[in-house]
Short mmCIF file of C-alpha atoms in Angstrom, two decimals:
data_model
loop_
_atom_site.label_atom_id
_atom_site.label_comp_id
_atom_site.label_asym_id
_atom_site.label_seq_id
_atom_site.Cartn_x
_atom_site.Cartn_y
_atom_site.Cartn_z
CA MET A 762 9.11 17.23 10.75
CA GLN A 763 10.10 20.40 12.67
CA TYR A 764 11.64 23.53 11.14
CA LYS A 765 13.55 26.34 12.68
CA LYS A 766 13.69 29.87 11.08
CA SER A 767 17.40 30.82 11.65
CA HIS A 768 12.50 47.31 -15.58
CA ARG A 769 9.99 48.07 -16.01
CA ALA A 770 8.67 48.88 -19.61
CA SER A 771 5.59 50.25 -20.99
CA LEU A 772 2.03 49.02 -20.00
CA ARG A 773 -0.46 48.77 -22.79
CA SER A 774 -4.16 47.64 -22.48
CA ASN A 775 -7.05 47.21 -24.70
CA LEU A 776 -10.72 46.73 -23.94
CA ILE A 777 -11.92 43.20 -25.07
CA SER A 778 -15.54 42.56 -25.74
CA LEU A 779 -15.88 39.52 -23.57
CA ILE A 780 -19.01 39.26 -21.57
CA LEU A 781 -19.14 36.91 -18.69
CA GLY A 782 -22.27 35.57 -17.04
CA LEU A 783 -22.48 36.03 -13.33
CA LEU A 784 -20.41 33.62 -11.25
CA LEU A 785 -20.80 33.75 -7.61
CA LEU A 786 -17.62 33.63 -5.28
CA VAL A 787 -18.19 30.82 -2.83
CA VAL A 788 -15.31 29.96 -0.56
CA MET A 789 -17.02 27.79 1.99
CA SER A 790 -16.99 24.24 0.56
CA GLY A 791 -17.05 20.82 2.14
CA CYS A 792 -18.89 17.62 1.96
CA GLY A 793 -22.57 17.18 2.48
CA GLY A 794 -25.81 16.45 0.89
CA SER A 795 -26.62 13.91 -1.74
CA ASN A 796 -25.88 14.05 -5.43
CA SER A 797 -26.55 11.34 -8.07
CA ASN A 798 -24.81 13.08 -11.02
CA GLY A 799 -22.52 10.60 -12.73
CA ASN A 800 -24.42 7.54 -11.81
CA PRO A 801 -24.27 4.90 -14.49
CA PRO A 802 -27.48 3.76 -16.15
CA SER A 803 -28.49 0.42 -14.82
CA GLN A 804 -31.73 -1.55 -15.24
CA GLN A 805 -30.47 -4.34 -12.91
CA GLU A 806 -31.81 -4.97 -9.43
CA SER A 807 -29.37 -3.65 -6.78
CA ILE A 808 -27.36 -5.89 -4.57
CA ILE A 809 -27.86 -5.01 -0.98
CA VAL A 810 -24.97 -5.54 1.46
CA ASN A 811 -26.33 -6.43 4.85
CA SER A 812 -23.31 -7.34 6.82
CA LEU A 813 -20.11 -5.70 8.08
CA LEU A 814 -18.23 -8.90 7.96
CA ASP A 815 -15.37 -9.43 5.46
CA GLU A 816 -15.79 -13.02 4.07
CA ASP A 817 -16.33 -14.58 0.80
CA PRO A 818 -18.17 -16.92 0.37
CA ALA A 819 -20.44 -15.60 3.18
CA THR A 820 -22.87 -17.67 5.19
CA ALA A 821 -26.41 -18.17 3.93
CA GLY A 822 -28.45 -15.08 3.91
CA VAL A 823 -25.30 -12.75 4.43
CA VAL A 824 -24.23 -10.48 1.88
CA THR A 825 -20.82 -8.89 2.43
CA LEU A 826 -19.26 -6.13 0.40
CA ARG A 827 -16.62 -8.60 -0.92
CA ALA A 828 -19.26 -11.09 -2.12
CA ALA A 829 -21.35 -8.22 -3.69
CA LEU A 830 -18.41 -7.01 -5.73
CA ALA A 831 -17.60 -10.61 -6.89
CA ASN A 832 -21.16 -11.25 -7.90
CA ALA A 833 -22.15 -7.87 -9.43
CA GLN A 834 -22.53 -7.31 -13.14
CA PRO A 835 -20.53 -4.38 -14.63
CA GLY A 836 -22.11 -1.19 -13.18
CA GLN A 837 -24.78 -2.95 -11.15
CA ARG A 838 -25.67 -0.89 -8.20
CA ILE A 839 -24.52 -2.15 -4.80
CA THR A 840 -26.41 -0.62 -1.84
CA PHE A 841 -26.33 -1.03 1.82
CA ASP A 842 -28.94 -2.12 4.42
CA GLN A 843 -30.39 0.57 6.69
CA ASN A 844 -28.98 -1.18 9.73
CA LEU A 845 -25.46 -0.29 8.45
CA ASN A 846 -26.04 3.37 8.69
CA GLY A 847 -22.86 5.17 9.84
CA GLU A 848 -21.00 1.87 10.41
CA THR A 849 -17.49 0.77 9.25
CA ILE A 850 -16.71 -2.29 7.17
CA ASN A 851 -13.27 -3.39 8.24
CA LEU A 852 -11.47 -5.23 5.45
CA THR A 853 -8.95 -7.91 6.67
CA PHE A 854 -8.18 -9.90 3.43
CA ILE A 855 -6.22 -9.01 0.40
CA ASP A 856 -8.07 -9.72 -2.80
CA THR A 857 -5.09 -9.62 -5.07
CA GLN A 858 -1.31 -9.51 -4.37
CA HIS A 859 -0.52 -8.25 -7.76
CA THR A 860 -3.27 -5.79 -9.02
CA VAL A 861 -3.19 -5.34 -12.79
CA LEU A 862 -4.03 -1.88 -13.97
CA THR A 863 -2.87 0.17 -16.99
CA GLY A 864 0.17 2.58 -16.45
CA GLU A 865 2.75 4.40 -18.37
CA VAL A 866 6.04 2.62 -19.55
CA MET A 867 9.03 4.89 -19.86
CA GLY A 868 12.26 4.53 -21.77
CA PHE A 869 15.50 6.23 -21.47
CA ASP A 870 17.55 7.69 -24.25
CA ASP A 871 21.20 7.51 -23.02
CA ALA A 872 22.64 9.39 -25.96
CA ASN A 873 20.48 12.53 -25.27
CA ASN A 874 20.00 11.94 -21.48
CA ILE A 875 16.29 12.06 -21.70
CA SER A 876 13.35 9.81 -20.97
CA TYR A 877 10.51 9.13 -23.38
CA LEU A 878 7.20 7.48 -23.44
CA VAL A 879 7.05 3.88 -24.64
CA GLY A 880 3.28 3.63 -24.07
CA TYR A 881 0.56 2.47 -21.61
CA TYR A 882 0.35 -1.03 -20.88
CA ASN A 883 -0.62 -3.67 -18.02
CA ARG A 884 1.50 -2.96 -14.92
CA ASP A 885 1.73 -4.52 -11.38
CA TYR A 886 0.17 -2.17 -8.82
CA GLY A 887 0.69 -4.48 -5.85
CA LYS A 888 -1.67 -5.38 -3.22
CA SER A 889 -5.46 -4.41 -3.01
CA ALA A 890 -7.89 -5.33 -0.42
CA LEU A 891 -10.64 -5.16 -3.01
CA PHE A 892 -10.27 -5.55 -6.84
CA SER A 893 -12.73 -5.38 -9.59
CA ASP A 894 -11.95 -5.54 -13.44
CA LYS A 895 -15.37 -4.10 -14.32
CA ASP A 896 -17.29 -0.90 -13.63
CA VAL A 897 -18.25 -0.64 -9.98
CA PHE A 898 -21.09 1.24 -8.32
CA LEU A 899 -21.23 1.47 -4.52
CA ASP A 900 -24.16 3.67 -3.47
CA ALA A 901 -24.73 4.52 0.23
CA SER A 902 -26.97 7.57 -0.66
CA ASN A 903 -29.82 5.88 1.24
CA LEU A 904 -27.81 6.05 4.51
CA SER A 905 -27.98 9.38 6.30
CA ASP A 906 -24.48 8.77 7.80
CA GLY A 907 -23.04 6.89 5.00
CA ILE A 908 -20.78 3.84 5.23
CA THR A 909 -16.97 3.70 5.82
CA ILE A 910 -14.71 1.11 4.08
CA ASN A 911 -11.56 0.68 6.11
CA TRP A 912 -8.45 -1.43 5.51
CA GLN A 913 -7.58 -3.14 8.70
CA GLY A 914 -5.53 -5.94 7.70
CA THR A 915 -1.90 -6.84 8.95
CA ASP A 916 -0.21 -6.41 5.61
CA SER A 917 -0.02 -3.22 3.56
CA ALA A 918 -2.74 -2.92 0.84
CA ARG A 919 -4.76 -0.16 -0.87
CA VAL A 920 -8.56 -0.19 -0.08
CA LEU A 921 -10.05 -0.64 -3.66
CA ALA A 922 -8.68 -0.93 -7.20
CA VAL A 923 -10.88 -0.80 -10.27
CA ALA A 924 -9.94 -1.49 -13.83
CA GLY A 925 -13.05 0.44 -15.20
CA ASP A 926 -15.17 3.22 -14.06
CA LEU A 927 -15.96 3.71 -10.28
CA TYR A 928 -19.29 5.40 -8.91
CA LEU A 929 -18.96 6.09 -5.16
CA ASN A 930 -21.97 7.70 -3.35
CA ASN A 931 -21.76 8.77 0.33
CA VAL A 932 -18.88 6.36 1.07
CA SER A 933 -15.67 7.03 3.10
CA ILE A 934 -12.43 5.26 2.16
CA THR A 935 -9.70 5.10 4.83
CA GLY A 936 -6.77 3.08 6.24
CA GLY A 937 -5.16 2.19 2.80
CA HIS A 938 -1.47 1.72 2.52
CA SER A 939 0.06 1.31 -0.85
CA LEU A 940 3.69 0.18 -0.52
CA PHE A 941 6.20 -0.68 -3.07
CA ASP A 942 7.21 -4.37 -3.24
CA VAL A 943 8.60 -7.01 -5.55
CA ALA A 944 6.79 -6.92 -8.89
CA ILE A 945 6.07 -9.99 -11.02
CA ASP A 946 5.29 -10.39 -14.77
CA VAL A 947 1.59 -9.56 -15.15
CA GLY A 948 1.87 -9.60 -18.97
CA GLN A 949 3.87 -6.42 -19.38
CA HIS A 950 5.23 -4.89 -22.48
CA SER A 951 8.46 -6.29 -23.64
CA ASP A 952 10.23 -2.98 -22.99
CA ASP A 953 8.79 -2.88 -19.45
CA GLN A 954 11.57 -3.57 -16.99
CA GLN A 955 9.34 -3.17 -13.94
CA ILE A 956 11.09 -4.16 -10.70
CA ALA A 957 8.82 -2.97 -7.92
CA THR A 958 5.07 -2.69 -7.71
CA LEU A 959 3.65 0.73 -8.34
CA ALA A 960 2.66 2.72 -5.07
CA ARG A 961 -0.36 4.46 -6.44
CA GLY A 962 -3.67 5.36 -5.04
CA ALA A 963 -3.53 4.14 -1.42
CA GLY A 964 -7.25 4.69 -1.01
CA LEU A 965 -8.57 4.37 -4.57
CA ALA A 966 -6.74 3.32 -7.73
CA VAL A 967 -8.95 3.67 -10.75
CA TRP A 968 -8.08 3.13 -14.33
CA GLY A 969 -11.24 4.67 -15.69
CA VAL A 970 -13.34 7.63 -14.45
CA ALA A 971 -13.52 7.93 -10.63
CA ASN A 972 -16.97 9.47 -9.96
CA LEU A 973 -17.11 10.45 -6.30
CA ASN A 974 -20.14 12.07 -4.77
CA ASP A 975 -20.49 13.00 -0.98
CA CYS A 976 -17.38 11.15 0.04
CA TYR A 977 -14.51 11.28 2.47
CA ILE A 978 -11.20 9.97 1.39
CA TYR A 979 -8.79 10.22 4.41
CA ASP A 980 -5.94 8.66 6.24
CA ASN A 981 -4.40 6.70 3.24
CA HIS A 982 -0.83 6.50 2.52
CA ALA A 983 1.15 5.67 -0.59
CA GLU A 984 4.87 4.72 -0.04
CA GLY A 985 7.47 4.39 -2.87
CA ASP A 986 11.14 3.56 -2.87
CA PRO A 987 13.06 6.42 -1.25
CA SER A 988 16.13 5.44 -2.98
CA ASP A 989 14.71 5.29 -6.46
CA SER A 990 14.18 8.63 -8.28
CA SER A 991 12.63 7.06 -11.39
CA ARG A 992 9.18 7.41 -12.27
CA ASP A 993 8.45 3.81 -11.21
CA GLY A 994 10.07 4.24 -7.81
CA GLY A 995 7.76 7.20 -6.91
CA ALA A 996 4.46 7.17 -5.27
CA TYR A 997 1.35 9.05 -6.53
CA GLY A 998 -2.10 9.70 -5.14
CA GLY A 999 -2.29 9.20 -1.35
CA GLY A 1000 -6.13 9.40 -1.42
CA VAL A 1001 -7.06 8.94 -5.18
CA TYR A 1002 -5.10 7.86 -8.27
CA ALA A 1003 -7.37 7.82 -11.44
CA ASP A 1004 -7.23 8.30 -15.12
CA THR A 1005 -10.06 10.81 -14.95
CA VAL A 1006 -11.89 12.24 -11.77
CA VAL A 1007 -15.32 13.80 -11.35
CA ILE A 1008 -15.46 14.68 -7.79
CA ASN A 1009 -18.45 16.40 -6.12
CA ASN A 1010 -19.07 17.52 -2.58
CA CYS A 1011 -16.20 15.47 -1.04
CA THR A 1012 -13.46 15.91 1.41
CA ILE A 1013 -10.05 14.46 0.64
CA SER A 1014 -7.77 15.06 3.58
CA GLY A 1015 -4.97 13.60 5.90
CA ASN A 1016 -3.44 11.43 3.12
CA THR A 1017 0.25 11.10 2.49
CA VAL A 1018 2.61 10.24 -0.31
CA SER A 1019 6.43 9.47 0.04
CA GLY A 1020 9.14 8.27 -2.13
CA GLY A 1021 12.14 9.29 -4.19
CA GLY A 1022 9.48 11.03 -6.28
CA ALA A 1023 6.04 12.01 -4.78
CA ALA A 1024 3.08 13.63 -6.23
CA GLY A 1025 -0.75 14.11 -5.56
CA GLY A 1026 -1.00 13.86 -1.80
CA GLY A 1027 -4.78 13.97 -2.00
CA ILE A 1028 -5.40 13.19 -5.70
CA PHE A 1029 -3.31 12.18 -8.74
CA ILE A 1030 -5.03 12.72 -12.14
CA VAL A 1031 -3.56 11.14 -15.18
CA GLY A 1032 -6.00 13.01 -17.33
CA GLY A 1033 -8.07 10.99 -19.60
CA ARG A 1034 -5.38 8.81 -21.24
CA ASP A 1035 -7.90 6.04 -21.88
CA THR A 1036 -11.33 7.39 -20.84
CA GLY A 1037 -11.69 9.71 -23.78
CA GLN A 1038 -12.71 12.57 -21.42
CA ASP A 1039 -10.71 15.68 -21.87
CA THR A 1040 -11.77 17.34 -18.53
CA SER A 1041 -11.41 16.34 -14.91
CA GLU A 1042 -13.67 18.04 -12.44
CA ILE A 1043 -13.33 18.81 -8.72
CA ILE A 1044 -16.48 20.68 -7.49
CA LYS A 1045 -17.56 21.74 -4.01
CA THR A 1046 -14.77 19.72 -2.45
CA THR A 1047 -12.24 20.20 0.20
CA ILE A 1048 -8.67 19.11 -0.30
CA SER A 1049 -6.76 19.76 2.86
CA GLU A 1050 -3.96 18.65 5.17
CA ASN A 1051 -2.35 16.25 2.77
CA ARG A 1052 1.48 15.76 2.81
CA ILE A 1053 4.12 14.68 0.11
CA THR A 1054 7.57 13.87 0.89
CA GLY A 1055 10.31 13.26 -1.76
CA ILE A 1056 13.34 14.59 -3.48
CA PHE A 1057 11.08 15.42 -6.51
CA ALA A 1058 7.76 16.41 -5.07
CA TYR A 1059 4.80 18.07 -6.77
CA GLY A 1060 1.09 18.84 -5.77
CA ALA A 1061 0.51 18.01 -2.25
CA GLY A 1062 -3.23 18.72 -2.73
CA ALA A 1063 -3.84 17.52 -6.27
CA TYR A 1064 -1.52 16.79 -9.23
CA SER A 1065 -2.87 16.91 -12.93
CA ASP A 1066 -0.66 15.13 -15.56
CA GLY A 1067 -2.89 16.50 -18.33
CA GLY A 1068 -3.11 13.17 -20.06
CA GLY A 1069 0.50 12.55 -19.97
CA ILE A 1070 3.24 13.01 -22.78
CA GLY A 1071 1.45 13.73 -26.07
CA MET A 1072 -1.87 14.90 -24.61
CA SER A 1073 -3.20 18.13 -23.20
CA THR A 1074 -6.33 17.67 -21.04
CA ARG A 1075 -7.87 20.08 -18.46
CA LEU A 1076 -8.29 20.03 -14.72
CA LYS A 1077 -11.24 22.14 -13.57
CA VAL A 1078 -11.59 23.23 -9.91
CA VAL A 1079 -14.76 24.90 -8.95
CA ASN A 1080 -16.10 26.31 -5.64
CA SER A 1081 -13.60 24.24 -3.65
CA THR A 1082 -11.15 24.71 -0.83
CA VAL A 1083 -7.48 23.59 -1.18
CA ALA A 1084 -5.66 24.52 2.11
CA ARG A 1085 -2.87 23.58 4.36
CA ASN A 1086 -1.24 20.88 2.30
CA LEU A 1087 2.40 20.36 2.55
CA VAL A 1088 5.27 19.56 0.27
CA GLU A 1089 8.71 18.67 1.75
CA PRO A 1090 11.85 16.74 1.23
CA PRO A 1091 12.79 13.66 3.37
CA LEU A 1092 14.63 14.52 6.61
CA LEU A 1093 18.28 13.70 5.85
CA PRO A 1094 21.30 13.72 8.23
CA PRO A 1095 23.79 16.70 7.64
CA PHE A 1096 26.27 14.69 5.71
CA LEU A 1097 23.51 13.77 3.12
CA LEU A 1098 22.18 17.23 2.89
CA ASP A 1099 23.71 17.79 -0.68
CA LEU A 1100 21.43 15.13 -2.02
CA LEU A 1101 18.75 17.88 -1.97
CA ASP A 1102 20.82 19.78 -4.60
CA ILE A 1103 19.12 18.05 -7.43
CA GLY A 1104 15.46 18.34 -5.91
CA TYR A 1105 12.31 20.02 -6.93
CA TRP A 1106 9.35 21.00 -4.72
CA ARG A 1107 6.38 22.68 -6.19
CA GLY A 1108 2.67 23.15 -5.76
CA GLY A 1109 1.67 23.06 -2.16
CA GLY A 1110 -1.97 23.14 -3.25
CA LEU A 1111 -2.36 22.36 -6.97
CA TYR A 1112 0.28 21.37 -9.57
CA MET A 1113 -0.10 20.96 -13.35
CA SER A 1114 2.46 19.16 -15.43
CA ASN A 1115 0.59 19.13 -18.74
CA GLY A 1116 -2.53 20.59 -20.24
CA TYR A 1117 -4.91 23.08 -18.94
CA MET A 1118 -6.16 24.35 -15.41
CA GLN A 1119 -9.22 26.37 -14.39
CA VAL A 1120 -9.70 27.47 -10.87
CA ILE A 1121 -13.14 29.21 -10.50
CA SER A 1122 -14.71 30.50 -7.15
CA SER A 1123 -12.28 28.57 -5.07
CA THR A 1124 -10.00 29.14 -1.99
CA ILE A 1125 -6.40 28.04 -2.22
CA VAL A 1126 -4.69 29.16 0.96
CA GLU A 1127 -2.15 28.30 3.69
CA ASN A 1128 -0.45 25.58 1.58
CA GLN A 1129 3.38 25.25 2.35
CA VAL A 1130 6.34 24.24 0.38
CA PHE A 1131 9.79 23.25 1.98
CA GLY A 1132 12.96 22.58 -0.05
CA LYS A 1133 16.64 23.40 -0.73
CA PRO A 1134 16.74 26.39 -3.13
CA ARG A 1135 18.62 26.47 -6.39
CA THR A 1136 18.21 27.81 -10.01
CA ASN A 1137 19.47 25.84 -13.00
CA GLU A 1138 21.62 27.10 -15.78
CA LEU A 1139 18.55 28.66 -17.42
CA ASN A 1140 17.70 30.53 -14.25
CA LYS A 1141 14.71 28.19 -13.45
CA PRO A 1142 13.71 27.95 -9.76
CA ASN A 1143 13.09 24.65 -8.26
CA LEU A 1144 10.60 25.87 -5.58
CA ALA A 1145 6.97 27.09 -6.09
CA GLY A 1146 3.96 27.75 -3.67
CA GLY A 1147 0.32 27.42 -3.77
CA ILE A 1148 -0.65 26.80 -7.41
CA ALA A 1149 2.17 25.89 -9.84
CA ALA A 1150 2.69 24.78 -13.41
CA THR A 1151 5.74 23.12 -14.88
CA ILE A 1152 8.62 24.91 -16.55
CA GLY A 1153 10.34 24.09 -19.86
CA ASN A 1154 9.85 21.78 -22.81
CA ALA A 1155 9.38 18.45 -21.03
CA HIS A 1156 5.57 18.93 -21.00
CA ALA A 1157 3.05 21.24 -22.62
CA VAL A 1158 1.28 23.47 -20.17
CA GLU A 1159 -1.32 25.28 -22.26
CA ASP A 1160 -3.18 27.74 -20.10
CA MET A 1161 -4.03 28.63 -16.48
CA VAL A 1162 -7.34 30.39 -15.89
CA ILE A 1163 -8.29 31.85 -12.47
CA GLY A 1164 -11.58 33.66 -11.66
CA HIS A 1165 -13.40 34.77 -8.52
CA SER A 1166 -10.87 33.03 -6.18
CA ILE A 1167 -9.08 33.74 -3.00
CA ILE A 1168 -5.32 32.51 -3.30
CA ALA A 1169 -3.26 33.88 -0.50
CA GLY A 1170 -1.22 32.86 2.60
CA ASN A 1171 0.73 30.25 0.61
CA THR A 1172 4.43 30.14 1.49
CA VAL A 1173 7.80 28.69 0.47
CA HIS A 1174 10.45 27.73 2.98
CA GLU A 1175 14.04 27.67 1.97
CA ILE A 1176 16.16 24.98 3.72
CA GLN A 1177 19.70 26.15 4.53
CA GLY A 1178 20.87 23.43 6.89
CA VAL A 1179 20.11 20.65 9.42
CA GLY A 1180 19.82 21.25 12.97
CA ARG A 1181 19.07 19.30 16.18
CA PHE A 1182 15.36 19.45 15.65
CA GLY A 1183 15.24 19.12 11.84
CA TYR A 1184 15.72 21.55 8.95
CA GLU A 1185 16.80 24.99 9.50
CA ILE A 1186 15.03 27.59 7.39
CA GLY A 1187 16.89 30.55 5.97
CA ASN A 1188 14.22 32.33 4.14
CA THR A 1189 10.47 32.26 3.89
CA TYR A 1190 8.28 34.07 1.56
CA ALA A 1191 4.74 34.41 0.19
CA HIS A 1192 4.21 32.47 -3.24
CA ASP A 1193 0.79 31.99 -4.21
CA VAL A 1194 0.50 31.57 -7.98
CA PHE A 1195 3.31 30.34 -10.12
CA SER A 1196 2.48 30.23 -13.79
CA GLY A 1197 5.40 28.24 -14.90
CA SER A 1198 5.88 28.40 -18.64
CA VAL A 1199 2.12 28.24 -19.62
CA PHE A 1200 1.18 29.57 -23.02
CA GLU A 1201 -1.57 31.75 -21.56
CA PHE A 1202 -2.43 33.10 -18.06
CA ARG A 1203 -5.97 34.36 -17.96
CA SER A 1204 -8.06 36.06 -15.24
CA LEU A 1205 -11.74 36.05 -15.18
CA GLY A 1206 -11.53 38.93 -12.68
CA TYR A 1207 -12.57 39.44 -9.07
CA ASN A 1208 -9.69 37.46 -7.64
CA ARG A 1209 -7.88 38.05 -4.30
CA ILE A 1210 -4.33 37.00 -4.85
CA GLY A 1211 -1.32 37.47 -2.55
CA VAL A 1212 1.80 37.01 -4.76
CA LEU A 1213 1.55 36.31 -8.54
CA ASP A 1214 4.64 35.08 -10.10
CA LEU A 1215 4.58 35.16 -14.04
CA SER A 1216 8.39 35.30 -14.41
CA GLN A 1217 8.62 32.10 -16.50
CA ILE A 1218 6.21 33.17 -19.32
CA LEU A 1219 7.85 34.11 -22.42
CA VAL A 1220 6.08 36.99 -24.25
CA PRO A 1221 6.84 37.91 -27.84
CA ILE A 1222 7.40 41.71 -28.16
CA GLY A 1223 9.09 44.13 -30.45
CA GLU A 1224 6.59 44.86 -33.07
CA PRO A 1225 3.41 46.76 -32.30
CA ILE A 1226 1.20 44.26 -34.21
CA TRP A 1227 2.49 41.51 -31.89
CA ALA A 1228 0.46 43.01 -28.95
CA SER A 1229 -2.41 40.47 -29.56
CA LEU A 1230 0.12 37.71 -28.72
CA SER A 1231 0.56 38.61 -25.19
CA ARG A 1232 0.23 35.70 -22.95
CA LYS A 1233 -0.48 37.55 -19.75
CA HIS A 1234 -4.19 38.56 -19.21
CA TYR A 1235 -4.16 40.04 -15.85
CA PRO A 1236 -5.33 42.08 -14.03
CA GLN A 1237 -9.03 42.12 -15.01
CA ALA A 1238 -12.15 43.83 -13.58
CA GLY A 1239 -11.99 43.58 -9.76
CA ASP A 1240 -8.76 41.88 -9.47
CA LEU A 1241 -6.60 42.53 -6.46
CA ASP A 1242 -3.12 41.21 -5.72
CA GLY A 1243 -0.77 41.88 -2.75
CA VAL A 1244 -3.63 40.93 -0.32
CA GLU A 1245 -2.94 39.36 3.10
CA LEU A 1246 -4.80 36.30 4.17
CA THR A 1247 -6.30 38.13 7.24
CA GLU A 1248 -7.82 40.69 4.97
CA VAL A 1249 -10.10 38.17 3.19
CA LEU A 1250 -10.59 35.11 5.39
CA GLY A 1251 -11.56 34.61 8.94
CA THR A 1252 -11.94 31.55 11.16
CA ALA A 1253 -11.37 28.00 9.75
CA ALA A 1254 -13.98 25.26 10.15
CA LEU A 1255 -12.28 21.93 11.40
CA SER A 1256 -13.06 18.39 10.85
CA SER A 1257 -14.07 16.32 13.83
CA ILE A 1258 -12.90 13.09 12.41
CA ILE A 1259 -9.87 13.73 10.26
CA THR A 1260 -6.48 14.34 11.79
CA SER A 1261 -4.06 16.81 10.09
CA VAL A 1262 -0.91 15.51 8.48
CA GLY A 1263 -0.23 18.55 6.48
CA VAL A 1264 0.77 22.18 7.77
CA GLN A 1265 -0.62 20.96 11.25
CA THR A 1266 -1.64 24.49 12.45
CA THR A 1267 -4.21 22.53 14.41
CA ASP A 1268 -4.73 18.91 15.23
CA ASN A 1269 -7.63 18.36 13.10
CA ALA A 1270 -7.89 19.10 9.37
CA VAL A 1271 -9.39 22.26 7.98
CA LEU A 1272 -12.67 22.07 5.95
CA HIS A 1273 -13.32 25.63 4.88
CA TYR A 1274 -13.03 29.27 5.97
CA ARG A 1275 -15.31 32.23 6.80
CA PRO A 1276 -14.95 34.99 4.21
CA LEU A 1277 -14.49 38.54 5.25
CA GLY A 1278 -13.47 42.14 4.16
CA SER A 1279 -12.86 42.56 0.46
CA SER A 1280 -13.75 38.99 -0.40
CA LEU A 1281 -17.55 39.71 0.34
CA ASN A 1282 -20.13 41.03 -2.00
CA GLN A 1283 -17.79 42.17 -4.64
CA ILE A 1284 -18.97 40.53 -7.84
CA PRO A 1285 -21.50 42.75 -9.76
CA ALA A 1286 -25.11 41.38 -10.10
CA SER A 1287 -24.84 41.89 -13.88
CA THR A 1288 -22.37 41.06 -16.62
CA TYR A 1289 -18.99 43.00 -16.73
CA PRO A 1290 -16.34 43.52 -19.35
CA LEU A 1291 -12.74 42.22 -19.12
CA THR A 1292 -9.87 44.56 -19.71
CA GLU A 1293 -6.69 43.02 -21.11
CA VAL A 1294 -3.21 44.00 -20.00
CA LEU A 1295 -0.81 43.27 -22.94
CA GLY A 1296 2.48 44.30 -21.57
CA GLU A 1297 4.61 44.87 -18.44
CA LEU A 1298 7.92 43.44 -19.58
CA SER A 1299 11.28 43.42 -17.99
CA GLY A 1300 14.61 44.27 -19.85
CA ASN A 1301 17.00 47.01 -20.53
CA SER A 1302 15.99 50.19 -22.30
CA GLY A 1303 15.63 49.63 -26.07
CA GLU A 1304 15.64 45.73 -25.92
CA GLY A 1305 12.20 45.59 -27.22
CA GLN A 1306 13.06 47.42 -30.55
CA ASN A 1307 13.81 44.22 -32.22
CA PRO A 1308 11.73 41.03 -32.23
CA MET A 1309 12.64 38.80 -29.35
CA LEU A 1310 11.55 37.00 -26.33
CA LEU A 1311 11.64 38.77 -22.98
CA PRO A 1312 10.21 37.47 -19.68
CA LEU A 1313 7.25 38.96 -17.99
CA MET A 1314 7.73 40.81 -14.70
#
């Protein structure tokens, strides 16, 4: 898609006796090395895949991936013969037309005009090239160049679906296409009126824990119904859709999601609804150049649902790069432009709808959000940039913690019309962190942030003894905001194999950046104290004399 650019009050602070251990600021992250963390215990002998063919049953002496998955016991290790080093297994057959995985069932209260959660039950996720209803362990750590699993069939299908835990080592997943289609009854709940299959997890769909080590997840595409704005009609998780993720040393890039609703261009995390794990982790990983397109679009890089309605779990992002991901509406003709008046577009890099988020020693840069601007009757904006959290009472966003990170160069682009070559942009502005209505925003210090928007946090004031209830804990030691991207980062390293579908500054996807300037050698070599800022409120003079809620500046 092409675009054309046509109160202050008192500040109070208090020294808090919090001592942090040294955390190093590392902004260069990608995929490399070998890591066996998260591997399942298994005493069984490995099954060795020795063929690139896609057939089951295979001929005598030939062990295909499809046959290995069918014959493996739960969690049994599947490895690959050395002769397959660096090769690609091209899948051409669909294992199941109607994949059964757990998913949320929503109801709607017409009297109060609000949706509600019925529960989590079996649902129809559509076509999968490979499917397993047991724990799966694919281990290519013995191959220096790994192995690639690619969907090459004539129909649309995701690459792999697992009803259980997935352990993936040194494996690339590509070519998946999860497309909405006509659903069937797979034993749904009586209140489930599912009409279309769920377009979720075009590369991987895992109802369990997705343990990914040294993996590439790229060029996968989830496509929901563009005319259906319901949750079922949306598409989620271009690369990965999972209940819980533990991702280490991976690159998740060049994936897309589109539909009436769209979320998680690279990764969609439900958040431990059934796994019992209260934290999903993304460590030493690149999430770049993913794209989501929809009327309601959130989290082009990664989306965390925090466990869904009624739960509050955590997403932890450490030593990772989230860059050049793109949120946008579908391109509409001029006479349909008003359809965008109901839309939301937030979180070019990361978005959380529920729960908690921690971003530590990470680089969140050059993500972009396009949309038609508006504010609702409560003055809530519908656009938000690099990192964003939800607003309001529909979900419970608990806290956002950021430390030792570079978050800059993320932008919002306001659509004002449709021209000959696409949407015309009336206003572009920097927007790096949008806290939404989180209960607490906390800094661990030594951040480099461009624009920090805390406008939607409500902070109790009016009585001196309420000072400890302040929800804004920024700035801390070593924090700087108002920084420009060029002041802290240099040249970007690009992938040689992954094509950009995100911001597309270059043809190939970005992997990481070279740090420079004030992002180098800043964190002390010893512990340091944190200094709390307890005020900085906006309002008329004297408004704070009586207990009330006023927004942060």
